[in-house]
Amino acid sequence: MEGVQTLAPHQQQEFMKVLEQMQMKDSLTMYNNLVENCFGGCVTSFRSKTLSKSEATCVENCSARYIKMTQRVGLRFAEHQAMQQKRVADAAAAGK
């Protein structure tokens, strides 16, 4: 994100707009995947308007696991990116 500071103000605004759109798309994709996985795996009966107690519990547990998993993956990805950036910075410093 440091490179964004070197852009002209109108380019910074456009960049931030595109970034927000990408984040919204990723959020919606994650939500849709969560619904698809948990609903498909937990809801087995369509005889009533409401979920049974076991279906509701299954959906709640599945959702919690899915959210924890996506948070953990995001955290690991951020850690990996930080390590990669450090390696690049160390290599650049050693090359000077």
Tab-separated table of N, CA and C in Angstrom:
chain	number	residue	atom	x	y	z
A	1	MET	N	0.816	-1.192	0.000
A	1	MET	CA	0.000	0.000	0.000
A	1	MET	C	0.863	1.261	0.000
A	2	GLU	N	2.169	1.116	0.244
A	2	GLU	CA	3.023	2.293	0.247
A	2	GLU	C	3.087	2.931	-1.129
A	3	GLY	N	3.001	2.115	-2.184
A	3	GLY	CA	3.056	2.625	-3.540
A	3	GLY	C	1.861	3.491	-3.896
A	4	VAL	N	0.770	3.330	-3.203
A	4	VAL	CA	-0.435	4.115	-3.466
A	4	VAL	C	-0.163	5.585	-3.187
A	5	GLN	N	0.682	5.864	-2.229
A	5	GLN	CA	0.972	7.252	-1.855
A	5	GLN	C	1.627	8.029	-2.991
A	6	THR	N	2.282	7.319	-3.893
A	6	THR	CA	2.970	7.992	-4.997
A	6	THR	C	2.035	8.301	-6.163
A	7	LEU	N	0.823	7.765	-6.127
A	7	LEU	CA	-0.149	8.019	-7.190
A	7	LEU	C	-0.768	9.405	-7.056
A	8	ALA	N	-1.255	9.900	-8.176
A	8	ALA	CA	-1.987	11.164	-8.153
A	8	ALA	C	-3.279	10.962	-7.363
A	9	PRO	N	-3.816	12.024	-6.757
A	9	PRO	CA	-5.027	11.887	-5.933
A	9	PRO	C	-6.184	11.195	-6.640
A	10	HIS	N	-6.428	11.512	-7.911
A	10	HIS	CA	-7.545	10.859	-8.605
A	10	HIS	C	-7.260	9.372	-8.825
A	11	GLN	N	-5.995	9.013	-9.003
A	11	GLN	CA	-5.633	7.602	-9.149
A	11	GLN	C	-5.764	6.869	-7.814
A	12	GLN	N	-5.436	7.549	-6.719
A	12	GLN	CA	-5.609	6.957	-5.385
A	12	GLN	C	-7.083	6.655	-5.144
A	13	GLN	N	-7.958	7.586	-5.502
A	13	GLN	CA	-9.393	7.385	-5.311
A	13	GLN	C	-9.878	6.209	-6.148
A	14	GLU	N	-9.427	6.122	-7.385
A	14	GLU	CA	-9.826	5.022	-8.259
A	14	GLU	C	-9.316	3.696	-7.712
A	15	PHE	N	-8.071	3.691	-7.241
A	15	PHE	CA	-7.493	2.477	-6.659
A	15	PHE	C	-8.303	2.022	-5.452
A	16	MET	N	-8.643	2.951	-4.561
A	16	MET	CA	-9.405	2.605	-3.368
A	16	MET	C	-10.801	2.104	-3.740
A	17	LYS	N	-11.399	2.685	-4.759
A	17	LYS	CA	-12.714	2.240	-5.214
A	17	LYS	C	-12.645	0.800	-5.722
A	18	VAL	N	-11.632	0.493	-6.530
A	18	VAL	CA	-11.464	-0.866	-7.047
A	18	VAL	C	-11.184	-1.837	-5.902
A	19	LEU	N	-10.357	-1.423	-4.957
A	19	LEU	CA	-10.041	-2.267	-3.809
A	19	LEU	C	-11.292	-2.577	-2.992
A	20	GLU	N	-12.127	-1.578	-2.758
A	20	GLU	CA	-13.379	-1.784	-2.022
A	20	GLU	C	-14.297	-2.745	-2.765
A	21	GLN	N	-14.363	-2.624	-4.089
A	21	GLN	CA	-15.190	-3.531	-4.883
A	21	GLN	C	-14.679	-4.962	-4.782
A	22	MET	N	-13.370	-5.123	-4.825
A	22	MET	CA	-12.783	-6.465	-4.705
A	22	MET	C	-13.080	-7.065	-3.336
A	23	GLN	N	-12.968	-6.252	-2.286
A	23	GLN	CA	-13.250	-6.722	-0.937
A	23	GLN	C	-14.713	-7.109	-0.788
A	24	MET	N	-15.610	-6.329	-1.383
A	24	MET	CA	-17.034	-6.644	-1.319
A	24	MET	C	-17.309	-7.952	-2.058
A	25	LYS	N	-16.717	-8.116	-3.210
A	25	LYS	CA	-16.900	-9.351	-3.977
A	25	LYS	C	-16.386	-10.549	-3.187
A	26	ASP	N	-15.210	-10.415	-2.563
A	26	ASP	CA	-14.659	-11.507	-1.752
A	26	ASP	C	-15.556	-11.835	-0.565
A	27	SER	N	-16.108	-10.805	0.077
A	27	SER	CA	-17.005	-11.026	1.209
A	27	SER	C	-18.263	-11.762	0.778
A	28	LEU	N	-18.832	-11.351	-0.340
A	28	LEU	CA	-20.041	-12.012	-0.834
A	28	LEU	C	-19.757	-13.449	-1.255
A	29	THR	N	-18.613	-13.671	-1.852
A	29	THR	CA	-18.228	-15.033	-2.242
A	29	THR	C	-18.082	-15.911	-1.013
A	30	MET	N	-17.419	-15.390	0.024
A	30	MET	CA	-17.258	-16.158	1.254
A	30	MET	C	-18.623	-16.469	1.874
A	31	TYR	N	-19.503	-15.476	1.915
A	31	TYR	CA	-20.832	-15.672	2.483
A	31	TYR	C	-21.602	-16.723	1.684
A	32	ASN	N	-21.566	-16.623	0.364
A	32	ASN	CA	-22.272	-17.592	-0.467
A	32	ASN	C	-21.721	-18.998	-0.277
A	33	ASN	N	-20.409	-19.131	-0.162
A	33	ASN	CA	-19.811	-20.444	0.080
A	33	ASN	C	-20.228	-20.999	1.438
A	34	LEU	N	-20.261	-20.133	2.439
A	34	LEU	CA	-20.684	-20.559	3.769
A	34	LEU	C	-22.118	-21.076	3.716
A	35	VAL	N	-23.014	-20.316	3.107
A	35	VAL	CA	-24.420	-20.717	3.027
A	35	VAL	C	-24.554	-22.024	2.254
A	36	GLU	N	-23.865	-22.111	1.131
A	36	GLU	CA	-23.955	-23.311	0.298
A	36	GLU	C	-23.455	-24.549	1.046
A	37	ASN	N	-22.309	-24.424	1.693
A	37	ASN	CA	-21.737	-25.570	2.409
A	37	ASN	C	-22.566	-25.964	3.623
A	38	CYS	N	-22.888	-24.994	4.446
A	38	CYS	CA	-23.575	-25.310	5.694
A	38	CYS	C	-25.033	-25.694	5.463
A	39	PHE	N	-25.721	-24.978	4.611
A	39	PHE	CA	-27.117	-25.322	4.339
A	39	PHE	C	-27.184	-26.687	3.669
A	40	GLY	N	-26.344	-26.893	2.663
A	40	GLY	CA	-26.348	-28.169	1.951
A	40	GLY	C	-25.992	-29.348	2.832
A	41	GLY	N	-25.100	-29.119	3.793
A	41	GLY	CA	-24.674	-30.205	4.658
A	41	GLY	C	-25.551	-30.441	5.869
A	42	CYS	N	-26.346	-29.450	6.236
A	42	CYS	CA	-27.107	-29.559	7.486
A	42	CYS	C	-28.612	-29.691	7.303
A	43	VAL	N	-29.143	-29.089	6.276
A	43	VAL	CA	-30.597	-29.081	6.105
A	43	VAL	C	-30.990	-30.253	5.212
A	44	THR	N	-31.750	-31.161	5.790
A	44	THR	CA	-32.102	-32.379	5.066
A	44	THR	C	-33.605	-32.531	4.836
A	45	SER	N	-34.391	-31.760	5.569
A	45	SER	CA	-35.846	-31.901	5.465
A	45	SER	C	-36.465	-30.568	5.082
A	46	PHE	N	-37.397	-30.616	4.156
A	46	PHE	CA	-38.093	-29.407	3.737
A	46	PHE	C	-39.586	-29.522	4.023
A	47	ARG	N	-39.911	-30.206	5.107
A	47	ARG	CA	-41.318	-30.435	5.455
A	47	ARG	C	-41.901	-29.330	6.316
A	48	SER	N	-41.077	-28.415	6.760
A	48	SER	CA	-41.564	-27.349	7.621
A	48	SER	C	-40.908	-26.033	7.212
A	49	LYS	N	-41.495	-24.920	7.664
A	49	LYS	CA	-40.955	-23.600	7.332
A	49	LYS	C	-39.708	-23.274	8.137
A	50	THR	N	-39.538	-23.959	9.243
A	50	THR	CA	-38.410	-23.670	10.121
A	50	THR	C	-37.463	-24.867	10.160
A	51	LEU	N	-36.255	-24.580	10.598
A	51	LEU	CA	-35.268	-25.651	10.753
A	51	LEU	C	-35.561	-26.447	12.013
A	52	SER	N	-35.246	-27.724	11.963
A	52	SER	CA	-35.353	-28.520	13.185
A	52	SER	C	-34.230	-28.091	14.123
A	53	LYS	N	-34.334	-28.496	15.381
A	53	LYS	CA	-33.308	-28.123	16.359
A	53	LYS	C	-31.938	-28.659	15.932
A	54	SER	N	-31.881	-29.891	15.454
A	54	SER	CA	-30.587	-30.461	15.043
A	54	SER	C	-30.045	-29.751	13.808
A	55	GLU	N	-30.921	-29.364	12.881
A	55	GLU	CA	-30.459	-28.635	11.701
A	55	GLU	C	-29.923	-27.259	12.087
A	56	ALA	N	-30.631	-26.575	12.971
A	56	ALA	CA	-30.197	-25.245	13.412
A	56	ALA	C	-28.851	-25.327	14.119
A	57	THR	N	-28.694	-26.321	14.976
A	57	THR	CA	-27.423	-26.507	15.679
A	57	THR	C	-26.307	-26.811	14.685
A	58	CYS	N	-26.592	-27.658	13.719
A	58	CYS	CA	-25.611	-28.011	12.698
A	58	CYS	C	-25.187	-26.771	11.913
A	59	VAL	N	-26.144	-25.945	11.501
A	59	VAL	CA	-25.837	-24.736	10.735
A	59	VAL	C	-24.996	-23.775	11.574
A	60	GLU	N	-25.345	-23.611	12.850
A	60	GLU	CA	-24.577	-22.718	13.728
A	60	GLU	C	-23.143	-23.201	13.883
A	61	ASN	N	-22.966	-24.501	14.143
A	61	ASN	CA	-21.621	-25.052	14.305
A	61	ASN	C	-20.819	-24.971	13.010
A	62	CYS	N	-21.461	-25.304	11.915
A	62	CYS	CA	-20.799	-25.244	10.611
A	62	CYS	C	-20.359	-23.820	10.292
A	63	SER	N	-21.233	-22.861	10.535
A	63	SER	CA	-20.916	-21.459	10.269
A	63	SER	C	-19.746	-20.994	11.119
A	64	ALA	N	-19.756	-21.343	12.389
A	64	ALA	CA	-18.659	-20.947	13.285
A	64	ALA	C	-17.338	-21.546	12.813
A	65	ARG	N	-17.360	-22.828	12.442
A	65	ARG	CA	-16.133	-23.469	11.938
A	65	ARG	C	-15.656	-22.821	10.643
A	66	TYR	N	-16.575	-22.518	9.754
A	66	TYR	CA	-16.226	-21.922	8.465
A	66	TYR	C	-15.588	-20.547	8.665
A	67	ILE	N	-16.182	-19.739	9.535
A	67	ILE	CA	-15.647	-18.397	9.794
A	67	ILE	C	-14.270	-18.489	10.437
A	68	LYS	N	-14.101	-19.382	11.415
A	68	LYS	CA	-12.791	-19.555	12.046
A	68	LYS	C	-11.758	-19.992	11.025
A	69	MET	N	-12.155	-20.902	10.136
A	69	MET	CA	-11.227	-21.395	9.128
A	69	MET	C	-10.809	-20.272	8.178
A	70	THR	N	-11.754	-19.466	7.716
A	70	THR	CA	-11.397	-18.391	6.790
A	70	THR	C	-10.542	-17.330	7.470
A	71	GLN	N	-10.798	-17.073	8.748
A	71	GLN	CA	-9.958	-16.132	9.495
A	71	GLN	C	-8.546	-16.674	9.641
A	72	ARG	N	-8.447	-17.959	9.931
A	72	ARG	CA	-7.129	-18.569	10.099
A	72	ARG	C	-6.348	-18.570	8.792
A	73	VAL	N	-7.026	-18.889	7.702
A	73	VAL	CA	-6.368	-18.865	6.396
A	73	VAL	C	-5.896	-17.446	6.075
A	74	GLY	N	-6.745	-16.461	6.339
A	74	GLY	CA	-6.365	-15.067	6.105
A	74	GLY	C	-5.163	-14.656	6.930
A	75	LEU	N	-5.133	-15.072	8.178
A	75	LEU	CA	-4.011	-14.757	9.055
A	75	LEU	C	-2.730	-15.408	8.553
A	76	ARG	N	-2.816	-16.674	8.169
A	76	ARG	CA	-1.634	-17.379	7.650
A	76	ARG	C	-1.144	-16.743	6.359
A	77	PHE	N	-2.078	-16.334	5.504
A	77	PHE	CA	-1.701	-15.675	4.265
A	77	PHE	C	-0.973	-14.367	4.561
A	78	ALA	N	-1.481	-13.585	5.509
A	78	ALA	CA	-0.838	-12.321	5.887
A	78	ALA	C	0.558	-12.576	6.450
A	79	GLU	N	0.701	-13.619	7.262
A	79	GLU	CA	2.018	-13.958	7.803
A	79	GLU	C	2.978	-14.347	6.685
A	80	HIS	N	2.480	-15.126	5.739
A	80	HIS	CA	3.312	-15.539	4.606
A	80	HIS	C	3.750	-14.322	3.790
A	81	GLN	N	2.821	-13.397	3.536
A	81	GLN	CA	3.150	-12.192	2.785
A	81	GLN	C	4.200	-11.360	3.524
A	82	ALA	N	4.071	-11.250	4.843
A	82	ALA	CA	5.034	-10.492	5.635
A	82	ALA	C	6.419	-11.132	5.567
A	83	MET	N	6.471	-12.460	5.627
A	83	MET	CA	7.760	-13.148	5.516
A	83	MET	C	8.373	-12.923	4.139
A	84	GLN	N	7.555	-12.979	3.102
A	84	GLN	CA	8.055	-12.756	1.739
A	84	GLN	C	8.607	-11.339	1.604
A	85	GLN	N	7.891	-10.355	2.135
A	85	GLN	CA	8.352	-8.971	2.066
A	85	GLN	C	9.652	-8.788	2.844
A	86	LYS	N	9.765	-9.460	3.985
A	86	LYS	CA	10.994	-9.365	4.771
A	86	LYS	C	12.163	-9.964	4.011
A	87	ARG	N	11.936	-11.101	3.361
A	87	ARG	CA	13.006	-11.731	2.571
A	87	ARG	C	13.465	-10.820	1.442
A	88	VAL	N	12.515	-10.181	0.781
A	88	VAL	CA	12.861	-9.256	-0.307
A	88	VAL	C	13.651	-8.073	0.239
A	89	ALA	N	13.189	-7.542	1.370
A	89	ALA	CA	13.898	-6.398	1.979
A	89	ALA	C	15.294	-6.811	2.429
A	90	ASP	N	15.422	-7.996	3.020
A	90	ASP	CA	16.746	-8.480	3.458
A	90	ASP	C	17.670	-8.701	2.262
A	91	ALA	N	17.117	-9.257	1.184
A	91	ALA	CA	17.924	-9.478	-0.012
A	91	ALA	C	18.366	-8.156	-0.629
A	92	ALA	N	17.466	-7.171	-0.627
A	92	ALA	CA	17.812	-5.850	-1.168
A	92	ALA	C	18.874	-5.186	-0.305
A	93	ALA	N	18.772	-5.327	1.017
A	93	ALA	CA	19.759	-4.740	1.925
A	93	ALA	C	21.118	-5.413	1.769
A	94	ALA	N	21.106	-6.728	1.567
A	94	ALA	CA	22.367	-7.465	1.410
A	94	ALA	C	23.025	-7.136	0.071
A	95	GLY	N	22.218	-6.769	-0.919
A	95	GLY	CA	22.747	-6.470	-2.244
A	95	GLY	C	23.334	-5.078	-2.371
A	96	LYS	N	23.120	-4.220	-1.407
A	96	LYS	CA	23.621	-2.836	-1.460
A	96	LYS	C	25.083	-2.744	-1.191
